[in-house]
JSON list of N, CA and C in Angstrom, two decimals:
[
{"chain": "A", "resi": 17, "resn": "UNK", "atom": "N", "xyz": [94.74, 51.24, 96.79]},
{"chain": "A", "resi": 17, "resn": "UNK", "atom": "CA", "xyz": [94.59, 51.94, 95.53]},
{"chain": "A", "resi": 17, "resn": "UNK", "atom": "C", "xyz": [95.65, 53.04, 95.44]},
{"chain": "A", "resi": 18, "resn": "UNK", "atom": "N", "xyz": [96.30, 53.09, 94.31]},
{"chain": "A", "resi": 18, "resn": "UNK", "atom": "CA", "xyz": [97.26, 54.17, 94.12]},
{"chain": "A", "resi": 18, "resn": "UNK", "atom": "C", "xyz": [96.58, 55.34, 93.40]},
{"chain": "A", "resi": 19, "resn": "UNK", "atom": "N", "xyz": [97.32, 56.38, 93.21]},
{"chain": "A", "resi": 19, "resn": "UNK", "atom": "CA", "xyz": [96.76, 57.61, 92.64]},
{"chain": "A", "resi": 19, "resn": "UNK", "atom": "C", "xyz": [96.25, 57.41, 91.22]},
{"chain": "A", "resi": 20, "resn": "UNK", "atom": "N", "xyz": [96.94, 56.61, 90.43]},
{"chain": "A", "resi": 20, "resn": "UNK", "atom": "CA", "xyz": [96.54, 56.36, 89.05]},
{"chain": "A", "resi": 20, "resn": "UNK", "atom": "C", "xyz": [95.19, 55.64, 88.98]},
{"chain": "A", "resi": 21, "resn": "UNK", "atom": "N", "xyz": [94.97, 54.69, 89.86]},
{"chain": "A", "resi": 21, "resn": "UNK", "atom": "CA", "xyz": [93.71, 53.96, 89.90]},
{"chain": "A", "resi": 21, "resn": "UNK", "atom": "C", "xyz": [92.56, 54.88, 90.32]},
{"chain": "A", "resi": 22, "resn": "UNK", "atom": "N", "xyz": [92.82, 55.78, 91.24]},
{"chain": "A", "resi": 22, "resn": "UNK", "atom": "CA", "xyz": [91.78, 56.71, 91.70]},
{"chain": "A", "resi": 22, "resn": "UNK", "atom": "C", "xyz": [91.37, 57.64, 90.56]},
{"chain": "A", "resi": 23, "resn": "UNK", "atom": "N", "xyz": [92.35, 58.11, 89.77]},
{"chain": "A", "resi": 23, "resn": "UNK", "atom": "CA", "xyz": [92.05, 58.99, 88.65]},
{"chain": "A", "resi": 23, "resn": "UNK", "atom": "C", "xyz": [91.23, 58.25, 87.60]},
{"chain": "A", "resi": 24, "resn": "UNK", "atom": "N", "xyz": [91.59, 57.01, 87.31]},
{"chain": "A", "resi": 24, "resn": "UNK", "atom": "CA", "xyz": [90.84, 56.21, 86.34]},
{"chain": "A", "resi": 24, "resn": "UNK", "atom": "C", "xyz": [89.41, 55.96, 86.84]},
{"chain": "A", "resi": 25, "resn": "UNK", "atom": "N", "xyz": [89.27, 55.68, 88.12]},
{"chain": "A", "resi": 25, "resn": "UNK", "atom": "CA", "xyz": [87.95, 55.45, 88.69]},
{"chain": "A", "resi": 25, "resn": "UNK", "atom": "C", "xyz": [87.09, 56.71, 88.60]},
{"chain": "A", "resi": 26, "resn": "UNK", "atom": "N", "xyz": [87.67, 57.86, 88.90]},
{"chain": "A", "resi": 26, "resn": "UNK", "atom": "CA", "xyz": [86.94, 59.13, 88.83]},
{"chain": "A", "resi": 26, "resn": "UNK", "atom": "C", "xyz": [86.55, 59.46, 87.39]},
{"chain": "A", "resi": 27, "resn": "UNK", "atom": "N", "xyz": [87.48, 59.23, 86.46]},
{"chain": "A", "resi": 27, "resn": "UNK", "atom": "CA", "xyz": [87.18, 59.48, 85.05]},
{"chain": "A", "resi": 27, "resn": "UNK", "atom": "C", "xyz": [86.07, 58.57, 84.56]},
{"chain": "A", "resi": 28, "resn": "UNK", "atom": "N", "xyz": [86.08, 57.32, 84.99]},
{"chain": "A", "resi": 28, "resn": "UNK", "atom": "CA", "xyz": [85.01, 56.40, 84.63]},
{"chain": "A", "resi": 28, "resn": "UNK", "atom": "C", "xyz": [83.67, 56.83, 85.19]},
{"chain": "A", "resi": 29, "resn": "UNK", "atom": "N", "xyz": [83.67, 57.36, 86.40]},
{"chain": "A", "resi": 29, "resn": "UNK", "atom": "CA", "xyz": [82.43, 57.86, 87.00]},
{"chain": "A", "resi": 29, "resn": "UNK", "atom": "C", "xyz": [81.88, 59.06, 86.26]},
{"chain": "A", "resi": 30, "resn": "UNK", "atom": "N", "xyz": [82.76, 59.96, 85.85]},
{"chain": "A", "resi": 30, "resn": "UNK", "atom": "CA", "xyz": [82.33, 61.13, 85.09]},
{"chain": "A", "resi": 30, "resn": "UNK", "atom": "C", "xyz": [81.77, 60.71, 83.73]},
{"chain": "A", "resi": 31, "resn": "UNK", "atom": "N", "xyz": [82.46, 59.79, 83.07]},
{"chain": "A", "resi": 31, "resn": "UNK", "atom": "CA", "xyz": [82.00, 59.31, 81.76]},
{"chain": "A", "resi": 31, "resn": "UNK", "atom": "C", "xyz": [80.65, 58.61, 81.88]},
{"chain": "A", "resi": 32, "resn": "UNK", "atom": "N", "xyz": [80.48, 57.80, 82.90]},
{"chain": "A", "resi": 32, "resn": "UNK", "atom": "CA", "xyz": [79.21, 57.12, 83.12]},
{"chain": "A", "resi": 32, "resn": "UNK", "atom": "C", "xyz": [78.08, 58.13, 83.37]},
{"chain": "A", "resi": 33, "resn": "UNK", "atom": "N", "xyz": [78.37, 59.17, 84.12]},
{"chain": "A", "resi": 33, "resn": "UNK", "atom": "CA", "xyz": [77.37, 60.20, 84.39]},
{"chain": "A", "resi": 33, "resn": "UNK", "atom": "C", "xyz": [76.97, 60.94, 83.11]},
{"chain": "A", "resi": 34, "resn": "UNK", "atom": "N", "xyz": [77.94, 61.27, 82.28]},
{"chain": "A", "resi": 34, "resn": "UNK", "atom": "CA", "xyz": [77.65, 61.97, 81.02]},
{"chain": "A", "resi": 34, "resn": "UNK", "atom": "C", "xyz": [76.82, 61.09, 80.09]},
{"chain": "A", "resi": 35, "resn": "UNK", "atom": "N", "xyz": [77.19, 59.82, 79.97]},
{"chain": "A", "resi": 35, "resn": "UNK", "atom": "CA", "xyz": [76.44, 58.92, 79.11]},
{"chain": "A", "resi": 35, "resn": "UNK", "atom": "C", "xyz": [75.02, 58.74, 79.60]},
{"chain": "A", "resi": 36, "resn": "UNK", "atom": "N", "xyz": [74.85, 58.61, 80.91]},
{"chain": "A", "resi": 36, "resn": "UNK", "atom": "CA", "xyz": [73.50, 58.47, 81.48]},
{"chain": "A", "resi": 36, "resn": "UNK", "atom": "C", "xyz": [72.67, 59.72, 81.22]},
{"chain": "A", "resi": 37, "resn": "UNK", "atom": "N", "xyz": [73.27, 60.90, 81.39]},
{"chain": "A", "resi": 37, "resn": "UNK", "atom": "CA", "xyz": [72.54, 62.15, 81.14]},
{"chain": "A", "resi": 37, "resn": "UNK", "atom": "C", "xyz": [72.14, 62.27, 79.67]},
{"chain": "A", "resi": 38, "resn": "UNK", "atom": "N", "xyz": [73.02, 61.84, 78.76]},
{"chain": "A", "resi": 38, "resn": "UNK", "atom": "CA", "xyz": [72.68, 61.90, 77.33]},
{"chain": "A", "resi": 38, "resn": "UNK", "atom": "C", "xyz": [71.57, 60.92, 76.98]},
{"chain": "A", "resi": 39, "resn": "UNK", "atom": "N", "xyz": [71.58, 59.74, 77.58]},
{"chain": "A", "resi": 39, "resn": "UNK", "atom": "CA", "xyz": [70.50, 58.78, 77.32]},
{"chain": "A", "resi": 39, "resn": "UNK", "atom": "C", "xyz": [69.16, 59.28, 77.83]},
{"chain": "A", "resi": 40, "resn": "UNK", "atom": "N", "xyz": [69.17, 59.84, 79.02]},
{"chain": "A", "resi": 40, "resn": "UNK", "atom": "CA", "xyz": [67.92, 60.40, 79.57]},
{"chain": "A", "resi": 40, "resn": "UNK", "atom": "C", "xyz": [67.44, 61.55, 78.71]},
{"chain": "A", "resi": 41, "resn": "UNK", "atom": "N", "xyz": [68.35, 62.43, 78.28]},
{"chain": "A", "resi": 41, "resn": "UNK", "atom": "CA", "xyz": [67.99, 63.54, 77.41]},
{"chain": "A", "resi": 41, "resn": "UNK", "atom": "C", "xyz": [67.44, 63.07, 76.08]},
{"chain": "A", "resi": 42, "resn": "UNK", "atom": "N", "xyz": [68.00, 61.99, 75.52]},
{"chain": "A", "resi": 42, "resn": "UNK", "atom": "CA", "xyz": [67.53, 61.44, 74.26]},
{"chain": "A", "resi": 42, "resn": "UNK", "atom": "C", "xyz": [66.09, 60.96, 74.39]},
{"chain": "A", "resi": 43, "resn": "UNK", "atom": "N", "xyz": [65.78, 60.28, 75.49]},
{"chain": "A", "resi": 43, "resn": "UNK", "atom": "CA", "xyz": [64.40, 59.82, 75.73]},
{"chain": "A", "resi": 43, "resn": "UNK", "atom": "C", "xyz": [63.47, 61.02, 75.91]},
{"chain": "A", "resi": 44, "resn": "UNK", "atom": "N", "xyz": [63.92, 62.03, 76.65]},
{"chain": "A", "resi": 44, "resn": "UNK", "atom": "CA", "xyz": [63.10, 63.23, 76.83]},
{"chain": "A", "resi": 44, "resn": "UNK", "atom": "C", "xyz": [62.87, 63.94, 75.50]},
{"chain": "A", "resi": 45, "resn": "UNK", "atom": "N", "xyz": [63.84, 63.89, 74.59]},
{"chain": "A", "resi": 45, "resn": "UNK", "atom": "CA", "xyz": [63.68, 64.46, 73.26]},
{"chain": "A", "resi": 45, "resn": "UNK", "atom": "C", "xyz": [62.58, 63.74, 72.49]},
{"chain": "A", "resi": 46, "resn": "UNK", "atom": "N", "xyz": [62.58, 62.43, 72.54]},
{"chain": "A", "resi": 46, "resn": "UNK", "atom": "CA", "xyz": [61.54, 61.66, 71.84]},
{"chain": "A", "resi": 46, "resn": "UNK", "atom": "C", "xyz": [60.17, 61.96, 72.43]},
{"chain": "A", "resi": 47, "resn": "UNK", "atom": "N", "xyz": [60.08, 62.07, 73.75]},
{"chain": "A", "resi": 47, "resn": "UNK", "atom": "CA", "xyz": [58.80, 62.41, 74.39]},
{"chain": "A", "resi": 47, "resn": "UNK", "atom": "C", "xyz": [58.33, 63.78, 73.94]},
{"chain": "A", "resi": 48, "resn": "UNK", "atom": "N", "xyz": [59.24, 64.73, 73.83]},
{"chain": "A", "resi": 48, "resn": "UNK", "atom": "CA", "xyz": [58.87, 66.08, 73.38]},
{"chain": "A", "resi": 48, "resn": "UNK", "atom": "C", "xyz": [58.39, 66.07, 71.93]},
{"chain": "A", "resi": 49, "resn": "UNK", "atom": "N", "xyz": [59.00, 65.25, 71.09]},
{"chain": "A", "resi": 49, "resn": "UNK", "atom": "CA", "xyz": [58.55, 65.14, 69.70]},
{"chain": "A", "resi": 49, "resn": "UNK", "atom": "C", "xyz": [57.13, 64.60, 69.66]},
{"chain": "A", "resi": 50, "resn": "UNK", "atom": "N", "xyz": [56.84, 63.58, 70.44]},
{"chain": "A", "resi": 50, "resn": "UNK", "atom": "CA", "xyz": [55.50, 62.99, 70.46]},
{"chain": "A", "resi": 50, "resn": "UNK", "atom": "C", "xyz": [54.48, 64.01, 70.98]},
{"chain": "A", "resi": 51, "resn": "UNK", "atom": "N", "xyz": [54.87, 64.81, 71.96]},
{"chain": "A", "resi": 51, "resn": "UNK", "atom": "CA", "xyz": [53.96, 65.82, 72.51]},
{"chain": "A", "resi": 51, "resn": "UNK", "atom": "C", "xyz": [53.67, 66.95, 71.53]},
{"chain": "A", "resi": 52, "resn": "UNK", "atom": "N", "xyz": [54.61, 67.27, 70.65]},
{"chain": "A", "resi": 52, "resn": "UNK", "atom": "CA", "xyz": [54.44, 68.41, 69.75]},
{"chain": "A", "resi": 52, "resn": "UNK", "atom": "C", "xyz": [54.29, 68.01, 68.29]},
{"chain": "A", "resi": 53, "resn": "UNK", "atom": "N", "xyz": [53.90, 66.77, 68.04]},
{"chain": "A", "resi": 53, "resn": "UNK", "atom": "CA", "xyz": [53.83, 66.29, 66.66]},
{"chain": "A", "resi": 53, "resn": "UNK", "atom": "C", "xyz": [52.75, 67.02, 65.84]},
{"chain": "A", "resi": 54, "resn": "UNK", "atom": "N", "xyz": [51.72, 67.54, 66.49]},
{"chain": "A", "resi": 54, "resn": "UNK", "atom": "CA", "xyz": [50.67, 68.23, 65.75]},
{"chain": "A", "resi": 54, "resn": "UNK", "atom": "C", "xyz": [50.87, 69.74, 65.71]},
{"chain": "A", "resi": 55, "resn": "UNK", "atom": "N", "xyz": [51.96, 70.23, 66.27]},
{"chain": "A", "resi": 55, "resn": "UNK", "atom": "CA", "xyz": [52.26, 71.66, 66.25]},
{"chain": "A", "resi": 55, "resn": "UNK", "atom": "C", "xyz": [52.86, 72.04, 64.90]},
{"chain": "A", "resi": 56, "resn": "UNK", "atom": "N", "xyz": [53.05, 73.34, 64.71]},
{"chain": "A", "resi": 56, "resn": "UNK", "atom": "CA", "xyz": [53.61, 73.78, 63.44]},
{"chain": "A", "resi": 56, "resn": "UNK", "atom": "C", "xyz": [55.08, 73.39, 63.33]},
{"chain": "A", "resi": 57, "resn": "UNK", "atom": "N", "xyz": [55.54, 73.32, 62.11]},
{"chain": "A", "resi": 57, "resn": "UNK", "atom": "CA", "xyz": [56.90, 72.88, 61.81]},
{"chain": "A", "resi": 57, "resn": "UNK", "atom": "C", "xyz": [57.88, 74.02, 62.10]},
{"chain": "A", "resi": 58, "resn": "UNK", "atom": "N", "xyz": [58.77, 73.81, 63.05]},
{"chain": "A", "resi": 58, "resn": "UNK", "atom": "CA", "xyz": [59.77, 74.82, 63.41]},
{"chain": "A", "resi": 58, "resn": "UNK", "atom": "C", "xyz": [61.17, 74.23, 63.26]},
{"chain": "A", "resi": 59, "resn": "UNK", "atom": "N", "xyz": [62.14, 75.09, 63.36]},
{"chain": "A", "resi": 59, "resn": "UNK", "atom": "CA", "xyz": [63.53, 74.63, 63.28]},
{"chain": "A", "resi": 59, "resn": "UNK", "atom": "C", "xyz": [63.89, 73.70, 64.43]},
{"chain": "A", "resi": 60, "resn": "UNK", "atom": "N", "xyz": [63.36, 74.00, 65.62]},
{"chain": "A", "resi": 60, "resn": "UNK", "atom": "CA", "xyz": [63.63, 73.15, 66.77]},
{"chain": "A", "resi": 60, "resn": "UNK", "atom": "C", "xyz": [63.03, 71.76, 66.58]},
{"chain": "A", "resi": 61, "resn": "UNK", "atom": "N", "xyz": [61.84, 71.69, 66.00]},
{"chain": "A", "resi": 61, "resn": "UNK", "atom": "CA", "xyz": [61.20, 70.39, 65.76]},
{"chain": "A", "resi": 61, "resn": "UNK", "atom": "C", "xyz": [62.04, 69.56, 64.78]},
{"chain": "A", "resi": 62, "resn": "UNK", "atom": "N", "xyz": [62.56, 70.21, 63.75]},
{"chain": "A", "resi": 62, "resn": "UNK", "atom": "CA", "xyz": [63.40, 69.51, 62.77]},
{"chain": "A", "resi": 62, "resn": "UNK", "atom": "C", "xyz": [64.69, 69.02, 63.43]},
{"chain": "A", "resi": 63, "resn": "UNK", "atom": "N", "xyz": [65.30, 69.85, 64.27]},
{"chain": "A", "resi": 63, "resn": "UNK", "atom": "CA", "xyz": [66.50, 69.43, 64.98]},
{"chain": "A", "resi": 63, "resn": "UNK", "atom": "C", "xyz": [66.22, 68.27, 65.92]},
{"chain": "A", "resi": 64, "resn": "UNK", "atom": "N", "xyz": [65.05, 68.31, 66.59]},
{"chain": "A", "resi": 64, "resn": "UNK", "atom": "CA", "xyz": [64.68, 67.21, 67.48]},
{"chain": "A", "resi": 64, "resn": "UNK", "atom": "C", "xyz": [64.51, 65.91, 66.70]},
{"chain": "A", "resi": 65, "resn": "UNK", "atom": "N", "xyz": [63.93, 65.98, 65.51]},
{"chain": "A", "resi": 65, "resn": "UNK", "atom": "CA", "xyz": [63.77, 64.78, 64.68]},
{"chain": "A", "resi": 65, "resn": "UNK", "atom": "C", "xyz": [65.12, 64.24, 64.23]},
{"chain": "A", "resi": 66, "resn": "UNK", "atom": "N", "xyz": [66.04, 65.13, 63.89]},
{"chain": "A", "resi": 66, "resn": "UNK", "atom": "CA", "xyz": [67.39, 64.69, 63.54]},
{"chain": "A", "resi": 66, "resn": "UNK", "atom": "C", "xyz": [68.06, 64.07, 64.77]},
{"chain": "A", "resi": 67, "resn": "UNK", "atom": "N", "xyz": [67.77, 64.61, 65.95]},
{"chain": "A", "resi": 67, "resn": "UNK", "atom": "CA", "xyz": [68.35, 64.11, 67.19]},
{"chain": "A", "resi": 67, "resn": "UNK", "atom": "C", "xyz": [67.92, 62.70, 67.56]},
{"chain": "A", "resi": 68, "resn": "UNK", "atom": "N", "xyz": [66.83, 62.22, 66.97]},
{"chain": "A", "resi": 68, "resn": "UNK", "atom": "CA", "xyz": [66.43, 60.83, 67.20]},
{"chain": "A", "resi": 68, "resn": "UNK", "atom": "C", "xyz": [67.46, 59.89, 66.58]},
{"chain": "A", "resi": 69, "resn": "UNK", "atom": "N", "xyz": [67.97, 60.25, 65.42]},
{"chain": "A", "resi": 69, "resn": "UNK", "atom": "CA", "xyz": [68.93, 59.40, 64.72]},
{"chain": "A", "resi": 69, "resn": "UNK", "atom": "C", "xyz": [70.38, 59.73, 65.07]},
{"chain": "A", "resi": 70, "resn": "UNK", "atom": "N", "xyz": [70.63, 60.96, 65.49]},
{"chain": "A", "resi": 70, "resn": "UNK", "atom": "CA", "xyz": [71.96, 61.39, 65.92]},
{"chain": "A", "resi": 70, "resn": "UNK", "atom": "C", "xyz": [71.87, 61.64, 67.43]},
{"chain": "A", "resi": 71, "resn": "UNK", "atom": "N", "xyz": [72.08, 60.58, 68.18]},
{"chain": "A", "resi": 71, "resn": "UNK", "atom": "CA", "xyz": [71.79, 60.56, 69.62]},
{"chain": "A", "resi": 71, "resn": "UNK", "atom": "C", "xyz": [72.47, 61.67, 70.43]},
{"chain": "A", "resi": 72, "resn": "UNK", "atom": "N", "xyz": [73.72, 62.04, 70.19]},
{"chain": "A", "resi": 72, "resn": "UNK", "atom": "CA", "xyz": [74.27, 63.12, 71.02]},
{"chain": "A", "resi": 72, "resn": "UNK", "atom": "C", "xyz": [73.50, 64.43, 70.90]},
{"chain": "A", "resi": 73, "resn": "UNK", "atom": "N", "xyz": [73.06, 64.76, 69.70]},
{"chain": "A", "resi": 73, "resn": "UNK", "atom": "CA", "xyz": [72.25, 65.96, 69.52]},
{"chain": "A", "resi": 73, "resn": "UNK", "atom": "C", "xyz": [70.92, 65.84, 70.24]},
{"chain": "A", "resi": 74, "resn": "UNK", "atom": "N", "xyz": [70.28, 64.69, 70.10]},
{"chain": "A", "resi": 74, "resn": "UNK", "atom": "CA", "xyz": [69.00, 64.47, 70.78]},
{"chain": "A", "resi": 74, "resn": "UNK", "atom": "C", "xyz": [69.16, 64.48, 72.29]},
{"chain": "A", "resi": 75, "resn": "UNK", "atom": "N", "xyz": [70.28, 63.96, 72.77]},
{"chain": "A", "resi": 75, "resn": "UNK", "atom": "CA", "xyz": [70.52, 63.95, 74.21]},
{"chain": "A", "resi": 75, "resn": "UNK", "atom": "C", "xyz": [70.67, 65.35, 74.78]},
{"chain": "A", "resi": 76, "resn": "UNK", "atom": "N", "xyz": [71.27, 66.23, 74.02]},
{"chain": "A", "resi": 76, "resn": "UNK", "atom": "CA", "xyz": [71.42, 67.62, 74.47]},
{"chain": "A", "resi": 76, "resn": "UNK", "atom": "C", "xyz": [70.10, 68.37, 74.34]},
{"chain": "A", "resi": 77, "resn": "UNK", "atom": "N", "xyz": [69.42, 68.21, 73.21]},
{"chain": "A", "resi": 77, "resn": "UNK", "atom": "CA", "xyz": [68.15, 68.93, 73.00]},
{"chain": "A", "resi": 77, "resn": "UNK", "atom": "C", "xyz": [67.06, 68.47, 73.95]},
{"chain": "A", "resi": 78, "resn": "UNK", "atom": "N", "xyz": [67.14, 67.24, 74.41]},
{"chain": "A", "resi": 78, "resn": "UNK", "atom": "CA", "xyz": [66.14, 66.75, 75.35]},
{"chain": "A", "resi": 78, "resn": "UNK", "atom": "C", "xyz": [66.10, 67.51, 76.65]},
{"chain": "A", "resi": 79, "resn": "UNK", "atom": "N", "xyz": [67.21, 68.08, 77.03]},
{"chain": "A", "resi": 79, "resn": "UNK", "atom": "CA", "xyz": [67.26, 68.84, 78.28]},
{"chain": "A", "resi": 79, "resn": "UNK", "atom": "C", "xyz": [66.78, 70.28, 78.10]},
{"chain": "A", "resi": 80, "resn": "UNK", "atom": "N", "xyz": [66.55, 70.73, 76.86]},
{"chain": "A", "resi": 80, "resn": "UNK", "atom": "CA", "xyz": [66.13, 72.12, 76.65]},
{"chain": "A", "resi": 80, "resn": "UNK", "atom": "C", "xyz": [64.78, 72.21, 76.03]}
]
């Protein structure tokens, strides 16, 4: 393996890790919505609902 291949391999690993973290966060976001569906309507709840359809937002909000 030359240096260029190692850099591509590392970049692919980082990208795969980020995508996996966003997918897990998106699922955690949906679980949080289901858990708080009977709570009062807040800005965070509205953002979480938007995050179901806009996956990058949901992936980030799922971790918080």
